[in-house]
Coordinates of C-alpha atoms in Angstrom, one line a residue:
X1 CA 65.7 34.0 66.9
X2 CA 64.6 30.6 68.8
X3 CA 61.7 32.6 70.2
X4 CA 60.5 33.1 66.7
X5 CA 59.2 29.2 67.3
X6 CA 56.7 30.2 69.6
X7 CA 53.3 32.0 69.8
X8 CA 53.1 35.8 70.8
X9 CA 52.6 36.5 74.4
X10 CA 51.2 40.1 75.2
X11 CA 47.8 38.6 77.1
X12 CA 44.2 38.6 75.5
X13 CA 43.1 35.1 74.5
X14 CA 46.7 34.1 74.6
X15 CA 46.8 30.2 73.9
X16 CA 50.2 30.2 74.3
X17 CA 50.7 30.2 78.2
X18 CA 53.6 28.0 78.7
X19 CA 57.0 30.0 76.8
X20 CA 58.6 26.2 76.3
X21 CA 56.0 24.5 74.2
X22 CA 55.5 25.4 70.3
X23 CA 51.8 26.5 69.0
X24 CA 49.1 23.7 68.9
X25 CA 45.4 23.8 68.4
X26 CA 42.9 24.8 66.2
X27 CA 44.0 26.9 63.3
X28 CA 41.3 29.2 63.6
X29 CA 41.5 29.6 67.4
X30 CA 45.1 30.7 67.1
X31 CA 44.1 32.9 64.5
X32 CA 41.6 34.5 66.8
X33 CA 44.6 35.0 69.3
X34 CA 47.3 36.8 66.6
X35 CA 44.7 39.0 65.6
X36 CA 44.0 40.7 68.2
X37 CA 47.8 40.2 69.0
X38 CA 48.2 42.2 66.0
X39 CA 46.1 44.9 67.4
X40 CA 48.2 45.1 70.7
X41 CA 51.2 45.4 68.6
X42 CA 50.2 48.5 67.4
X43 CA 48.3 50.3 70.0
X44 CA 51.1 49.2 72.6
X45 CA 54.6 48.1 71.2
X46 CA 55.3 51.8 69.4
X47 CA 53.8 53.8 72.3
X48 CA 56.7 55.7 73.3
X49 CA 57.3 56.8 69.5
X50 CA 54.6 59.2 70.7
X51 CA 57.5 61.6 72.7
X52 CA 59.9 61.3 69.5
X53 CA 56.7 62.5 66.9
X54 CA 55.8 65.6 69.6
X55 CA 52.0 63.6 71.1
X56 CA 52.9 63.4 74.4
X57 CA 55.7 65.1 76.6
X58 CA 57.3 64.1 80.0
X59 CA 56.3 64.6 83.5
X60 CA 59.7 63.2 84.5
X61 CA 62.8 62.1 82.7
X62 CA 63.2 59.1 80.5
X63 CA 66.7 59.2 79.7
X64 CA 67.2 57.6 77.2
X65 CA 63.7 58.4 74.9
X66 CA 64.4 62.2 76.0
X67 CA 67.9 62.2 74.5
X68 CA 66.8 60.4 71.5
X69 CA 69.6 57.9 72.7
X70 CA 67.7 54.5 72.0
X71 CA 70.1 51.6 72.7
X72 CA 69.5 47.7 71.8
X73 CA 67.1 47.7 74.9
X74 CA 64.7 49.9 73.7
X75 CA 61.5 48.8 71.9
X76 CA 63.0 45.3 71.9
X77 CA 58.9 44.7 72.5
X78 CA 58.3 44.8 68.7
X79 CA 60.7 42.7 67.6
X80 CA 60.0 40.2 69.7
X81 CA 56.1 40.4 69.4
X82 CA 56.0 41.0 65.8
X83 CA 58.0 37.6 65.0
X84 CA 55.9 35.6 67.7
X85 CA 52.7 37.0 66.2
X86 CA 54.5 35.6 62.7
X87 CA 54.9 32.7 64.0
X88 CA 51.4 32.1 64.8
X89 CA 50.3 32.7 61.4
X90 CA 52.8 30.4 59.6
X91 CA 51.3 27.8 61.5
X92 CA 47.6 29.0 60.6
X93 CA 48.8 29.2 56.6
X94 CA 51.0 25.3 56.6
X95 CA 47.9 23.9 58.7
X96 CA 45.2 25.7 56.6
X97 CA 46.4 25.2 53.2
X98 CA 44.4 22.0 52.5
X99 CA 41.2 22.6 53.8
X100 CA 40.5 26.6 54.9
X101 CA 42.0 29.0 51.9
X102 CA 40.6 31.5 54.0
X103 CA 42.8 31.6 56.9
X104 CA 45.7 31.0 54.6
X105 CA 44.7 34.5 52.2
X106 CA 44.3 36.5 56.1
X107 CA 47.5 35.2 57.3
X108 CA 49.1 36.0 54.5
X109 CA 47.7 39.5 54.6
X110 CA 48.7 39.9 58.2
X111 CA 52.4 38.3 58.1
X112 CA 52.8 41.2 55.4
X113 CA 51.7 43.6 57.6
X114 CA 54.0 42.8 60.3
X115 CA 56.7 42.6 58.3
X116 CA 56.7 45.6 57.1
X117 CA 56.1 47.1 60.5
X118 CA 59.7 45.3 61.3
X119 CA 61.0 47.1 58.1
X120 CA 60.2 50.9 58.9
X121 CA 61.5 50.5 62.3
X122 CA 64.8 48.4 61.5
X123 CA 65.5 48.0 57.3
X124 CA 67.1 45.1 57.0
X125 CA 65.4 42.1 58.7
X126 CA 65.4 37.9 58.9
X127 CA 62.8 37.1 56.1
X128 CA 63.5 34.3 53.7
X129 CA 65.3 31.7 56.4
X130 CA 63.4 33.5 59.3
X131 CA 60.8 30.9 61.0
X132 CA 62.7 28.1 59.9
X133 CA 63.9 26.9 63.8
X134 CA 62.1 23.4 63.0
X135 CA 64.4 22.9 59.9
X136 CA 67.5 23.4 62.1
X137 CA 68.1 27.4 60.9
X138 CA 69.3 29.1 63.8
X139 CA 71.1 31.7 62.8
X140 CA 68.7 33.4 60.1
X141 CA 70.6 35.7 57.6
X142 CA 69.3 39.3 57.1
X143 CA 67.6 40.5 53.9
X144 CA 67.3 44.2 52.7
X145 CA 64.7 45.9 53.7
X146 CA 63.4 46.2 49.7
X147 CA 63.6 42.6 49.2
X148 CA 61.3 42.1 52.2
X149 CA 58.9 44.9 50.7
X150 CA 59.4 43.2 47.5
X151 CA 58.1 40.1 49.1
X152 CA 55.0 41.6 51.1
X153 CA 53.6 43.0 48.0
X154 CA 53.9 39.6 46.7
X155 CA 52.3 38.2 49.7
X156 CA 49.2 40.4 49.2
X157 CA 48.7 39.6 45.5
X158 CA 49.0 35.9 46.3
X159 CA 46.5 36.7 49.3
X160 CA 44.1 38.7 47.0
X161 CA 43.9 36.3 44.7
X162 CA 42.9 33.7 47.2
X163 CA 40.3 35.8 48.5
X164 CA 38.7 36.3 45.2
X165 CA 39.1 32.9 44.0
X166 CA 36.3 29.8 44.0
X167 CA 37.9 28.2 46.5
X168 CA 37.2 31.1 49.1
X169 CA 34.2 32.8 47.9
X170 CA 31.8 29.4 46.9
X171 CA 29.1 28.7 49.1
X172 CA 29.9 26.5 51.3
X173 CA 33.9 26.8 51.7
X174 CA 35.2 27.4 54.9
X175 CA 34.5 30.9 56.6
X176 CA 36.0 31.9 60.1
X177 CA 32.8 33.5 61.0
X178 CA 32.9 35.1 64.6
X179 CA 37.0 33.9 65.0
X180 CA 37.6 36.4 62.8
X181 CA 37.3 39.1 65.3
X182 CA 38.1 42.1 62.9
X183 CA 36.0 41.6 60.1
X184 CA 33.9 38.6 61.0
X185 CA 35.0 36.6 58.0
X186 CA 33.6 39.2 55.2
X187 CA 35.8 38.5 52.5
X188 CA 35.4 41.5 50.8
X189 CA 37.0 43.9 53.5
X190 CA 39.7 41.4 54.1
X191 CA 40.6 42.4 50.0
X192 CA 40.1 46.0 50.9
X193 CA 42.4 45.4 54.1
X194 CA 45.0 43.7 51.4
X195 CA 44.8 46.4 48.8
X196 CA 45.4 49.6 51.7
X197 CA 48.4 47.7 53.3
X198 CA 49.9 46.8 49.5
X199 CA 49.2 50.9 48.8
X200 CA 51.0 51.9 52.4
X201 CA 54.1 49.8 51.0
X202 CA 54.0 51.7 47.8
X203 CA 53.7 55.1 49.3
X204 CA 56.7 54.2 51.6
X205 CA 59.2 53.6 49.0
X206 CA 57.7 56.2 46.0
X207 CA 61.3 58.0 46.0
X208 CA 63.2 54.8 45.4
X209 CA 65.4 54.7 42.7
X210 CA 64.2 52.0 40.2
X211 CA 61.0 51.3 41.6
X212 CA 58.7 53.8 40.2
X213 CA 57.6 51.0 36.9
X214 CA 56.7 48.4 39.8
X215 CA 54.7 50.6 41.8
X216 CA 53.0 52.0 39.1
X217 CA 52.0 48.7 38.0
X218 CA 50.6 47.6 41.7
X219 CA 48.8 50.8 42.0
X220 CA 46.9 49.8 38.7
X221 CA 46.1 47.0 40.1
X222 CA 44.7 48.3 43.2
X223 CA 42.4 50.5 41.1
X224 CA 40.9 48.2 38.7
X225 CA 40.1 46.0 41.8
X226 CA 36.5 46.9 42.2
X227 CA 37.1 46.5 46.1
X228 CA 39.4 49.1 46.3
X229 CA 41.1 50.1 49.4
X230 CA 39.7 50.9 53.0
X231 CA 37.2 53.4 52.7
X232 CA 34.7 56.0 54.6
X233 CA 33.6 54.4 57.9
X234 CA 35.6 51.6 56.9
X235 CA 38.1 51.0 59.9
X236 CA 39.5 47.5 60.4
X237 CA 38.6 47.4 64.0
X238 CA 39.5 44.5 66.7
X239 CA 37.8 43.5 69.3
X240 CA 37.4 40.0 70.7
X241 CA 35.7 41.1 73.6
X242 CA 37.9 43.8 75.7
X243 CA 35.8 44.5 79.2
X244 CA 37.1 44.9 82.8
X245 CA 36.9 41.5 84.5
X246 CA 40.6 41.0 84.2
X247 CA 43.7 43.5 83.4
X248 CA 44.8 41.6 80.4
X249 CA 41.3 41.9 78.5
X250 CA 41.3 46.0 78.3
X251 CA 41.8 47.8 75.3
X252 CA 45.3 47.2 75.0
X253 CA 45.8 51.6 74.2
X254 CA 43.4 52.0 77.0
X255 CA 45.6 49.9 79.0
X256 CA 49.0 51.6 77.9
X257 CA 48.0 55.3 78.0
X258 CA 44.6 55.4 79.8
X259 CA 43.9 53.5 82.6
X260 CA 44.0 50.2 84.7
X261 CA 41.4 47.9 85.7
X262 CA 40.7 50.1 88.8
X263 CA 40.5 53.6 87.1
X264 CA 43.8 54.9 88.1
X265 CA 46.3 56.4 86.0
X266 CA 48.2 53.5 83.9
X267 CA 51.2 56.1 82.9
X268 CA 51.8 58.4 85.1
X269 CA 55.0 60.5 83.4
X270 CA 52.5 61.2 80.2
X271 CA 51.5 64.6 79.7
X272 CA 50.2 66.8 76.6
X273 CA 52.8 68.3 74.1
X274 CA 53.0 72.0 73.7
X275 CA 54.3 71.5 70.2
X276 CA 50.8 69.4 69.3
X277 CA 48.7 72.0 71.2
X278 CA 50.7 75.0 69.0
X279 CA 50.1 73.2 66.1
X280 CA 46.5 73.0 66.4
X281 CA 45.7 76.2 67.7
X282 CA 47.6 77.4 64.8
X283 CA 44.9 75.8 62.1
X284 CA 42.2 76.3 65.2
X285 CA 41.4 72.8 65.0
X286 CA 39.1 71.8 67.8
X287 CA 40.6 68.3 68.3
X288 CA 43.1 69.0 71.0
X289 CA 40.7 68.4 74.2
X290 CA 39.8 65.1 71.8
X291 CA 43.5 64.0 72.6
X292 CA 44.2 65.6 75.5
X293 CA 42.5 65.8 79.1
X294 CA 41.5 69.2 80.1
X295 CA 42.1 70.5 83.7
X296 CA 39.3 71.9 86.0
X297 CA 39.6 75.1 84.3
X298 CA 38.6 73.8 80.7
X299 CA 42.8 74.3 80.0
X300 CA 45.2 71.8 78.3
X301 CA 48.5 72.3 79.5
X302 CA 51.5 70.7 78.0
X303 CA 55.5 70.6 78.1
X304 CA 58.0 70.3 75.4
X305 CA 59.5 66.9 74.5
X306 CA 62.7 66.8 77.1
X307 CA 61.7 68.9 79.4
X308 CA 59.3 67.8 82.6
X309 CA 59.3 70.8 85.0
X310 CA 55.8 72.0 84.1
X311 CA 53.8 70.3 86.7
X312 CA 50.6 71.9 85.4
X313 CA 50.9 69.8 82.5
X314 CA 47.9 67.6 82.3
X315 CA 47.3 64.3 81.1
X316 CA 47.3 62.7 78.0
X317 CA 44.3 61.3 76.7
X318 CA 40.8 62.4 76.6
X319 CA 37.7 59.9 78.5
X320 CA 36.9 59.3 82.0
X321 CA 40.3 61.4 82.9
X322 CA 41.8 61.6 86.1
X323 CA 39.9 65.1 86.8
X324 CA 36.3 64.5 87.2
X325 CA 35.3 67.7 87.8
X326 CA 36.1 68.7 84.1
X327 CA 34.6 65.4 82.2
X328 CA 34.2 67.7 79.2
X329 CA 36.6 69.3 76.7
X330 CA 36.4 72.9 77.0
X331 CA 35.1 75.5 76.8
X332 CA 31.5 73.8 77.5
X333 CA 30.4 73.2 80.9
X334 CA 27.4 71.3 79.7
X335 CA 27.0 67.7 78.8
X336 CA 28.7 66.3 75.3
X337 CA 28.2 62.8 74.1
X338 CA 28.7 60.1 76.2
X339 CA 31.4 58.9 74.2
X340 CA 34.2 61.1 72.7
X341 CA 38.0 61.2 71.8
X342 CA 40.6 58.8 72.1
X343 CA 39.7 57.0 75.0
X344 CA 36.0 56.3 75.1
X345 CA 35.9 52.8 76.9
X346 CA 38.0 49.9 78.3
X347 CA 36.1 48.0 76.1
X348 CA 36.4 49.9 73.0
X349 CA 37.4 48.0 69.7
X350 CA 41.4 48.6 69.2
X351 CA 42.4 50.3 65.5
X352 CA 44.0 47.8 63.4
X353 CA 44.2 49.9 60.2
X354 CA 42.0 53.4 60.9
X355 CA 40.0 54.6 57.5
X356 CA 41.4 58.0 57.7
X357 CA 44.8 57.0 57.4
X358 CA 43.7 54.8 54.4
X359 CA 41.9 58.0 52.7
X360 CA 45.1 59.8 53.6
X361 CA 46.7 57.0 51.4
X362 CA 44.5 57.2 49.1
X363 CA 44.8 61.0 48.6
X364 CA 48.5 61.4 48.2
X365 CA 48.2 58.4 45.5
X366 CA 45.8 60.1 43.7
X367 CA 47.8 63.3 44.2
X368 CA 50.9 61.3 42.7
X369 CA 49.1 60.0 39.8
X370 CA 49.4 56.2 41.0
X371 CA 45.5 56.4 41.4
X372 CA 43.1 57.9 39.2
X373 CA 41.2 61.2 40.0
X374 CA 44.1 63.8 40.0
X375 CA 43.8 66.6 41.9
X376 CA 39.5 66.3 42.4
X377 CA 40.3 63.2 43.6
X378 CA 42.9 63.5 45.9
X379 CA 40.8 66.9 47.6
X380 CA 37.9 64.3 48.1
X381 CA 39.9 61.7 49.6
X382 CA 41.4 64.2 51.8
X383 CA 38.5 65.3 53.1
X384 CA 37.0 62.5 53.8
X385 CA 39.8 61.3 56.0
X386 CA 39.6 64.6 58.0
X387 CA 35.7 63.8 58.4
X388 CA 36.3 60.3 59.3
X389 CA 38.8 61.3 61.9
X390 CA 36.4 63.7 63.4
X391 CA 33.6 61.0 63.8
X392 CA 36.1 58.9 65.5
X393 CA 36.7 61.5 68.2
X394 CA 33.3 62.5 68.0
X395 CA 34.5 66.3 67.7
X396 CA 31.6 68.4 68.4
X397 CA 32.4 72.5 69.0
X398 CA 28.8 73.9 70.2
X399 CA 29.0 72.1 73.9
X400 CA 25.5 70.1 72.0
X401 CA 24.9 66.7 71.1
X402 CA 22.5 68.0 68.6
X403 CA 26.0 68.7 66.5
X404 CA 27.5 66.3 63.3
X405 CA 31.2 66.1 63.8
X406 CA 30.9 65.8 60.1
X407 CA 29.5 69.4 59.8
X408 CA 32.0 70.5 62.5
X409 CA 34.8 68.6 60.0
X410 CA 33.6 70.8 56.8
X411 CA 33.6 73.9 59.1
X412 CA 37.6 72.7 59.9
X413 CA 38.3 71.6 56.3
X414 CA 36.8 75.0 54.3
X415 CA 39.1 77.3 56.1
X416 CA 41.5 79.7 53.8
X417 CA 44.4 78.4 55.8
X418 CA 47.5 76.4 54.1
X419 CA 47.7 73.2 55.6
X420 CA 43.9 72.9 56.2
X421 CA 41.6 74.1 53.3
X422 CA 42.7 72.1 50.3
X423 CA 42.8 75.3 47.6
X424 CA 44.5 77.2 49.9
X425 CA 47.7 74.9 50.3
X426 CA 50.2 75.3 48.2
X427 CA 51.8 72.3 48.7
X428 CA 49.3 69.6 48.3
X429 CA 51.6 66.6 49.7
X430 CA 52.1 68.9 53.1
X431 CA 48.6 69.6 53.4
X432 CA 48.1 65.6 53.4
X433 CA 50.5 64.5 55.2
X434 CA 50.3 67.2 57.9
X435 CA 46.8 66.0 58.5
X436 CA 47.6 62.8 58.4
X437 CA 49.8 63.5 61.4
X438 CA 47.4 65.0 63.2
X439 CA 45.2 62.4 62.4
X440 CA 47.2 59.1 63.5
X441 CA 47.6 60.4 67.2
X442 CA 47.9 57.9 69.0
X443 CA 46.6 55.2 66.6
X444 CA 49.7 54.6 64.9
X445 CA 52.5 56.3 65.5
X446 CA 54.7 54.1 63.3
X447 CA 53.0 55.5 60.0
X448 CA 53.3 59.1 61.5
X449 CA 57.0 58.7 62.2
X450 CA 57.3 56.6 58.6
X451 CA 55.6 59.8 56.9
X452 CA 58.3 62.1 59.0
X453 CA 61.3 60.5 57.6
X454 CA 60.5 59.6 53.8
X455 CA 58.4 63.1 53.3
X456 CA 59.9 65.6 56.1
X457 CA 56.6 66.7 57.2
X458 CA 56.0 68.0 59.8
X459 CA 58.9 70.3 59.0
X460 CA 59.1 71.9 61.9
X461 CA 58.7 68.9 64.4
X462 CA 60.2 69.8 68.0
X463 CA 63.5 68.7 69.1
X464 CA 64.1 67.1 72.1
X465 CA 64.3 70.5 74.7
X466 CA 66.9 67.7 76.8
X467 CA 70.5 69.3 76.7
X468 CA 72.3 66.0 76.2
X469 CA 69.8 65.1 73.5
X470 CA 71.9 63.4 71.0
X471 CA 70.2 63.7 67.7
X472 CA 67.9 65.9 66.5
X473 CA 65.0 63.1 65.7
X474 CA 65.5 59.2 66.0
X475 CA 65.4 57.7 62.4
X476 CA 65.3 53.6 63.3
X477 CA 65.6 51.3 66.0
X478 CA 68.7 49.2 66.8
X479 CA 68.4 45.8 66.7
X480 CA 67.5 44.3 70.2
X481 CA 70.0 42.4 72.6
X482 CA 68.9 39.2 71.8
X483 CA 70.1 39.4 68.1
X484 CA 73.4 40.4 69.3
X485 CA 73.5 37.5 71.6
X486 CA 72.1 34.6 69.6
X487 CA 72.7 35.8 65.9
X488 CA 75.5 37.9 66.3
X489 CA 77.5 37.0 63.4
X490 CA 74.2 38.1 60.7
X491 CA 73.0 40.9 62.6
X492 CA 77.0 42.5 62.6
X493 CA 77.0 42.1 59.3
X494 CA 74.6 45.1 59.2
X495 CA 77.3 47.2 60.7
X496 CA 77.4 50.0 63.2
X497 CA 73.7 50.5 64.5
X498 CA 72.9 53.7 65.4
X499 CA 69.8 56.3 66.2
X500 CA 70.0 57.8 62.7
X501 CA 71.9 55.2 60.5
X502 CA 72.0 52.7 58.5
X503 CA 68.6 54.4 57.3
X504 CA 65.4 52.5 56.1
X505 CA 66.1 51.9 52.6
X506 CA 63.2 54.2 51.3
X507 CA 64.5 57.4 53.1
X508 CA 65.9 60.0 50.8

């Protein structure tokens, strides 16, 4: 936990290039850096969640991710990164608090963000004596995971408030302007940012004994806020200026699943999922070549999660592919937009928070009751996210630009399939979050994989095909090495870490 002193590390703007020296500067500069630290948190830290959740197979063996084996090595990445990135915005709130209310409301918003991230991949976590290395705590005791929830909600009301105060929203105050490179200091999305992180919390622990009164009551607060949550078009997007004049400044899922500064493959072992291309073809969604790059033949090929021995399989990722003789998704051998699917640029802005998977939100809370609407509501909201998710992408199924991937969305949307068309699902909460899955591939697997263990959707998510798999699907992380070598008297304390248990406290 001495790391936890210092700045994150993962590259763009980084102004913490010496390891050994503490964070200095300019509040607002630093804050510049952990936002779009933040961003490369998400885009690259989870990444390989994306074999567990059935996005992306193997074209050869990565033992221990195949077997769902994950020791103390694995994903280390997000532990370590998300308490640096913490770092860096306790020092923006204690060095803001006199003069800039604004930076200390966004830090606040963010440090709850990452926390929770922490949460849903390992429950109980340093909070309350965690940052402390300057006041001589070096051995930071673990807190349950719902005390740490307990205390993000708190964070956001406290950051909320801030934002809607005088001493934010007067003419005149302070206003990060261009350093804030998500939301270029517009108060008013920052709220909306607030208010969909405080409803993801909510969501995650809805089947928690004893909570139900609390949530309830955070929920109403949410919807008298005329703010509201993250809505149509409304994606908190990062980009402090991603390009190609130096490997660290592409977009940092570009970077991990894409391509490197020269064009060639980043990943070379990634390859579609048969499972996801099933799925699809199942609803006949057109969003597979969207994800996935299609061969010469207009074909996406995939292999199960385990197994590597289709070499036909082809790349993940839709964009500039590795096959430039088939730049389009088929069937269409004429020219689509310039710009479509997951990977559209190096220097594309990186997803934060996307607006479809607040709408998602939005519709199972509405679904629940926690939001007002009932079930008109929660259809709207729902449909809306599909339609936002197809904009992204820029889905378009004539081989035209002359096509709205809206239109195309409705045509997905209207059909008399469960799962799809909201009056013909039975099960409203599967039709959401099954969407929702389909949705947040590859732009945040956590939530995906959060949404798999508290709901059970998808139901029939693919098991590892490996024949020494060890369990059927990976339900945490185990705490990395360094806590057992620094802090090993709290982090025992937790008891015998495995794949599958002790779970996240809000899993049934």
């Amino acid at each position: 936990m001495a790391l936890v002193l210092f700045g994150c590390g993962k590259g763009f703007l980084n102004v913490n290039s010496n390891p050994n020296a503490p964070t200095t500067g300019a509040a607002v500069l630093i804050f510049t850096n952990a936002e779009t630290q933040t961003a490369a948190i998400i885009n690259s830290d989870f990444f390989e969640m994306n074999y567990s959740m059935d996005y992306t197979s193997l074209e050869y063996l990565l033992l221990n991710i195949a077997r769902n084996n994950f020791t103390s090595n694995d994903f280390s990445g997000v532990w370590s990164d998300c308490y640096h990135n913490l770092e860096d915005y306790r020092v923006i709130e204690q060095s803001s608090a006199a003069g800039a209310p604004f930076l200390v409301a966004a830090a606040k918003t963010m440090e709850a963000l990452d926390f929770q991230m922490l949460v849903d991949g390992y429950n109980s976590i340093p909070y309350t004596q965690a940052l402390q290395l300057s006041a001589g705590v070096t051995n930071p005791v673990y807190d349950s995971g719902q005390v740490v929830y307990n205390g993000c909600v708190a964070k956001l009301d406290s950051a909320i408030a801030l934002f809607e105060s005088d001493s934010v929203t007067t003419a005149g105050s302070y206003n990060p302007g261009s350093s804030d490179v998500m939301f270029n200091g517009n108060v008013g999305s920052w709220i909306q940012l607030a208010n969909t992180l405080k409803l993801r919390l909510l969501l995650h622990e809805v089947n928690v004994t004893g909570q139900s009164a609390t949530i309830q009551a955070e929920a109403t607060k949410i919807a008298a806020d005329p703010n509201g949550c993250l809505g149509v078009g409304q994606t908190a997007f990062v980009n402090p200026g991603y390009g190609t004049d130096l490997s660290g400044h592409l977009n940092p899922l570009w970077s991990t699943m894409g391509y490197n500064i020269n064009g060639g493959v980043a990943n070379n072992e990634q390859r579609s999922n048969t499972y996801f291309i099933a799925k699809l073809k199942g609803y006949n969604d057109p969003r597979t070549p969207f994800f996935y790059v299609s061969d010469a033949a207009g074909q996406v090929l995939g292999n199960p999660f385990g197994d590597p021995n289709n070499a036909n399989a082809t790349y993940v990722g839709s964009g500039i592919g590795p096959n430039p003789a088939s730049p389009n998704p088929p069937p269409f051998a004429i020219a689509g937009p310039s710009s479509y699917g997951i990977l559209k640029s190096p220097s594309q802005p990186a997803i934060l928070f996307a607006s479809w998977e607040s709408l998602f939100l939005q519709a199972e809370a509405a679904y629940r009751g926690l939001l007002p609407g009932g079930d008109a509501a929660a259809m709207t909201y729902y449909q809306q996210a599909i339609t936002d998710n197809f904009v992204y992408l820029n889905v378009y199924t004539d081989g035209t630009t002359t096509g709205d991937p809206a239109t195309f969305a409705t045509a997905y949307y209207s059909q008399s399939l469960p799962d799809v068309g909201w009056t013909s699902s039975p099960d409203k909460l599967k039709a959401i979050i099954t969407q929702k899955y389909i949705s947040l591939c590859y732009t945040n697997v956590e939530e995906s994989w959060t949404d798999f263990r508290r709901t059970g959707f998808p139901a029939d998510l693919a098991v590892s095909n490996d024949p020494a798999v060890l369990y059927p699907h990976v339900l945490r992380f185990i705490y990395p090495q360094s806590e057992y070598d620094a802090n090993a008297g709290n982090v025992k304390q937790q008891g015998n870490v495995t794949p599958v248990s002790p779970k996240i406290f809000w899993m049934p």
